[in-house]
Tab-separated table of C-alpha atoms in Angstrom:
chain	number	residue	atom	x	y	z
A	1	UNK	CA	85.712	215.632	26.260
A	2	UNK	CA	87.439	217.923	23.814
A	3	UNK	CA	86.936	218.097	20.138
A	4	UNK	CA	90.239	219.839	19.504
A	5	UNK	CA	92.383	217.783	16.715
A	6	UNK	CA	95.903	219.236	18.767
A	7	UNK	CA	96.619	222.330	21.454
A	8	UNK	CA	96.541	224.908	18.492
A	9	UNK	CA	92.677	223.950	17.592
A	10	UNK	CA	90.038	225.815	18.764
A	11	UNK	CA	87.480	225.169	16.159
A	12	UNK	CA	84.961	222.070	15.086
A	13	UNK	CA	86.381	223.456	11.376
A	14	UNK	CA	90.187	221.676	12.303
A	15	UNK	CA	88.111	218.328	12.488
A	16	UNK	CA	86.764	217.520	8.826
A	17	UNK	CA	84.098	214.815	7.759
A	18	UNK	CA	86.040	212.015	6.103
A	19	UNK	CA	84.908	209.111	4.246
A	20	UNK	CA	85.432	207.021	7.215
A	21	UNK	CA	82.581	208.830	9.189
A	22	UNK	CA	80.160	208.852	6.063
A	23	UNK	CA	80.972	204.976	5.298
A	24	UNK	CA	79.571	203.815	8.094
A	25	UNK	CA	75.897	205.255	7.659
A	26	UNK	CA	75.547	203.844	4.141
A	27	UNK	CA	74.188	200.640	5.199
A	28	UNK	CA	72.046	201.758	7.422
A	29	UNK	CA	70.552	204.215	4.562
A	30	UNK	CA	70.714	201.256	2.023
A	31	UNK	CA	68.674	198.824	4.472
A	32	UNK	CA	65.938	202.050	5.135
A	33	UNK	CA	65.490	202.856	1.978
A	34	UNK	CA	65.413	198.885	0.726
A	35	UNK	CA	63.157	197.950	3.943
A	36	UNK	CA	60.548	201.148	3.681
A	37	UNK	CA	60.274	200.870	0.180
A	38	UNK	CA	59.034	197.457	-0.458
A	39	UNK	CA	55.929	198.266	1.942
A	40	UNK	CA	56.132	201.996	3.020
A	41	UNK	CA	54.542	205.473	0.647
A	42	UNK	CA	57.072	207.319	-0.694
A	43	UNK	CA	56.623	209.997	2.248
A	44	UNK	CA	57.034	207.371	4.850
A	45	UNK	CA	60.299	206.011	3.002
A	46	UNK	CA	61.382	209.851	3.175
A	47	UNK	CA	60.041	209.671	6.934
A	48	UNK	CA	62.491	206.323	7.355
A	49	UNK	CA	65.473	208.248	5.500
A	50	UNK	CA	65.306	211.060	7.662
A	51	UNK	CA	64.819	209.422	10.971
A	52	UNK	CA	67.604	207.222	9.945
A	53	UNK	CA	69.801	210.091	9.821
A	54	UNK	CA	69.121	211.251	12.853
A	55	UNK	CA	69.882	208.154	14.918
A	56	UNK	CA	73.138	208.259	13.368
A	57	UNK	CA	73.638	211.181	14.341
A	58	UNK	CA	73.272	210.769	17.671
A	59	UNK	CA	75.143	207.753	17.689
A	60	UNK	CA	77.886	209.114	16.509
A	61	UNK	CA	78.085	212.347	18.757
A	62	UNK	CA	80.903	211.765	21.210
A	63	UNK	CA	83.060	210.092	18.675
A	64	UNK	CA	82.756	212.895	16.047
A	65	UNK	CA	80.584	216.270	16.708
A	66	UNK	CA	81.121	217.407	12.971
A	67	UNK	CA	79.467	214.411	11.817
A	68	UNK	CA	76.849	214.317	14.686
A	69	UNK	CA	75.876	217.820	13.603
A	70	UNK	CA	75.917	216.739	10.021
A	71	UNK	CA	73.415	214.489	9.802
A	72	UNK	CA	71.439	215.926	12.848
A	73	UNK	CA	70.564	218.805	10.572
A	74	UNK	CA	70.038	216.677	7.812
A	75	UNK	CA	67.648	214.689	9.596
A	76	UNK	CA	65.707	217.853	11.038
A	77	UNK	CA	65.546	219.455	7.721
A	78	UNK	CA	64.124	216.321	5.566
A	79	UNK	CA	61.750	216.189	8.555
A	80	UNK	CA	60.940	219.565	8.501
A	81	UNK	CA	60.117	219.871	4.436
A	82	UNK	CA	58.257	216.366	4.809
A	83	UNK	CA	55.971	218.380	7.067
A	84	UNK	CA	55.716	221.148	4.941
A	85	UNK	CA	55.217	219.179	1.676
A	86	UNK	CA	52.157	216.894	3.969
A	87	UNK	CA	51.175	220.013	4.759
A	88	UNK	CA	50.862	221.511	0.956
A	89	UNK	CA	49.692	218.094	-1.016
A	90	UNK	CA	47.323	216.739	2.103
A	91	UNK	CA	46.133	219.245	4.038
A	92	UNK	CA	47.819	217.345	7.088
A	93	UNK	CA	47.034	220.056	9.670
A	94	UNK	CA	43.041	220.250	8.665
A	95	UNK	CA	42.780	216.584	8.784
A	96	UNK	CA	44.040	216.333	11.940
A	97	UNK	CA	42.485	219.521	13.346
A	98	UNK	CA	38.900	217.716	12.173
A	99	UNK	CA	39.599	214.424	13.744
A	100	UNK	CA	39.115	212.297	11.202
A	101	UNK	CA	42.166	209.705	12.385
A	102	UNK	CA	42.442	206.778	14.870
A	103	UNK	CA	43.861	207.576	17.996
A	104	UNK	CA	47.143	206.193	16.866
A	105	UNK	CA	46.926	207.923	14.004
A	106	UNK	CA	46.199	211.072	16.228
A	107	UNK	CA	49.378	210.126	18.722
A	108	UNK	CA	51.614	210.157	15.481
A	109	UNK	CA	50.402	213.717	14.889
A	110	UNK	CA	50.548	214.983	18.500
A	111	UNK	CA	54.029	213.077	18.665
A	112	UNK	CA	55.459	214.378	15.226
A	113	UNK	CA	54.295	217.704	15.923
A	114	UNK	CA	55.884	218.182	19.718
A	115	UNK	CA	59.544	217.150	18.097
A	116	UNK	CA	58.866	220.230	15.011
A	117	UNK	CA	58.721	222.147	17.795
A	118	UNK	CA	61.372	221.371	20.081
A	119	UNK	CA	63.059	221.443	16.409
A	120	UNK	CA	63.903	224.627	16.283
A	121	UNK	CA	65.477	225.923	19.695
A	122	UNK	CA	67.478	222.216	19.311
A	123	UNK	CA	68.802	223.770	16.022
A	124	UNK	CA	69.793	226.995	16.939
A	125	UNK	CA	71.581	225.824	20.382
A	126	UNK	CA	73.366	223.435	18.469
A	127	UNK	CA	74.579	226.227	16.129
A	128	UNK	CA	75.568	228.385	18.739
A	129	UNK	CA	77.413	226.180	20.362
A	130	UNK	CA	80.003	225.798	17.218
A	131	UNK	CA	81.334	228.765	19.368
A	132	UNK	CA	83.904	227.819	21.730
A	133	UNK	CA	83.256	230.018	24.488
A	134	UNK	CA	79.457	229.379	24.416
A	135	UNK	CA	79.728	225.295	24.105
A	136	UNK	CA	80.024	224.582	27.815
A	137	UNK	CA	76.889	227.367	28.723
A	138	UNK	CA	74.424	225.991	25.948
A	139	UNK	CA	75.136	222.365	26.610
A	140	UNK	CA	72.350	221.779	28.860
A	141	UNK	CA	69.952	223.985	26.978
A	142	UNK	CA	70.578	222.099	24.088
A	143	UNK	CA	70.290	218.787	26.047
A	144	UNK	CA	66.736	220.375	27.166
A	145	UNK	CA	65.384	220.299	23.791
A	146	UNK	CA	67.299	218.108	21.728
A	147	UNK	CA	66.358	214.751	23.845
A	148	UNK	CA	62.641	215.391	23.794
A	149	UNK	CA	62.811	216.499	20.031
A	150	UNK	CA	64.602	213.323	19.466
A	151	UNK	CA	62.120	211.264	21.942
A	152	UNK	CA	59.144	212.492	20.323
A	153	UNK	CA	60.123	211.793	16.955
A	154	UNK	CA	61.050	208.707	17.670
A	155	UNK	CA	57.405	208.079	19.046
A	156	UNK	CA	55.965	209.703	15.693
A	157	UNK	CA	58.165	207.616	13.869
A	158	UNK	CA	57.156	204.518	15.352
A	159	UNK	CA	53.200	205.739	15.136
A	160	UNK	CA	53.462	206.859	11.469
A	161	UNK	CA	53.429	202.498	10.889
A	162	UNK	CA	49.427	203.347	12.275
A	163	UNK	CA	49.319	205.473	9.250
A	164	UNK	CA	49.215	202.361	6.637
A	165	UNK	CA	45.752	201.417	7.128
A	166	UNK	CA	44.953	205.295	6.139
A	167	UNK	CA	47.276	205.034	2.748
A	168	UNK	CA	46.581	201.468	1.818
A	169	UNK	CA	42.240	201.510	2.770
């Protein structure tokens, strides 16, 4: 498949983000936020937002690569401050480290923490590859990382609902 908008086009840059590929995210953002937020912690609604945008992202990566890497690196960089800020106001690492979660709980760590680190070789393929002559030769490396970081975060998104008995006890 070829991203090129006409023969002269040889860069993702001739293809802009419209309103018509933003448009149809906004109700899935709306429904998230609205769902999350009536029974979710403000770090799990950001958990929701961000997850959210990285499903659309990958749903929308044959039709329109801009957008796809749009809200791919949106996704992985709310996800990657929400571990940071965790990290800073909780201590996430030392509670984890000192077992004092459920094994869910734990899986939702282990999970969360495999897809950080497939994170950032997914990031800098995809970059890379905005370069013509190095799209077709970092395709599958990208593939490599990107469907496990994508996997497992979809696993620690799915544990982080084990999480609620820890915020709400």
């Amino acid at each position: 498949m070829s991203f090129q908008k006409n023969a002269t086009c040889t860069s993702l840059d001739c293809m802009p983000i419209s309103h018509r590929h933003i448009l149809p995210f906004l109700p899935i953002l709306f429904f998230a936020v609205l769902g999350s937020s009536l029974f979710l912690r403000p770090h799990m609604v950001w958990a929701t937002i961000s997850y959210a945008c990285l499903v659309y992202g990958f749903l929308v990566r044959k039709k329109h690569l801009p957008t796809h890497m749009l809200f791919m690196t949106l996704g992985i960089a709310l996800d990657l401050i929400l571990v940071l800020v965790l990290q800073v106001q909780r201590n996430a690492i030392d509670t984890a480290v000192h077992l004092r979660m459920t094994p869910l709980q734990m899986c939702h760590v282990f999970s969360s923490t495999l897809a950080t680190v497939f994170y950032l070789p997914t990031l800098y393929c995809g970059f890379k590859m905005r370069q013509p002559a190095l799209r077709k030769s970092l395709r599958r490396k990208h593939l490599t990382v990107a469907v496990p970081a994508l996997f497992f975060r979809t696993l620690g998104f799915l544990f982080m609902f084990s999480l609620l008995s820890r915020v709400s006890g």
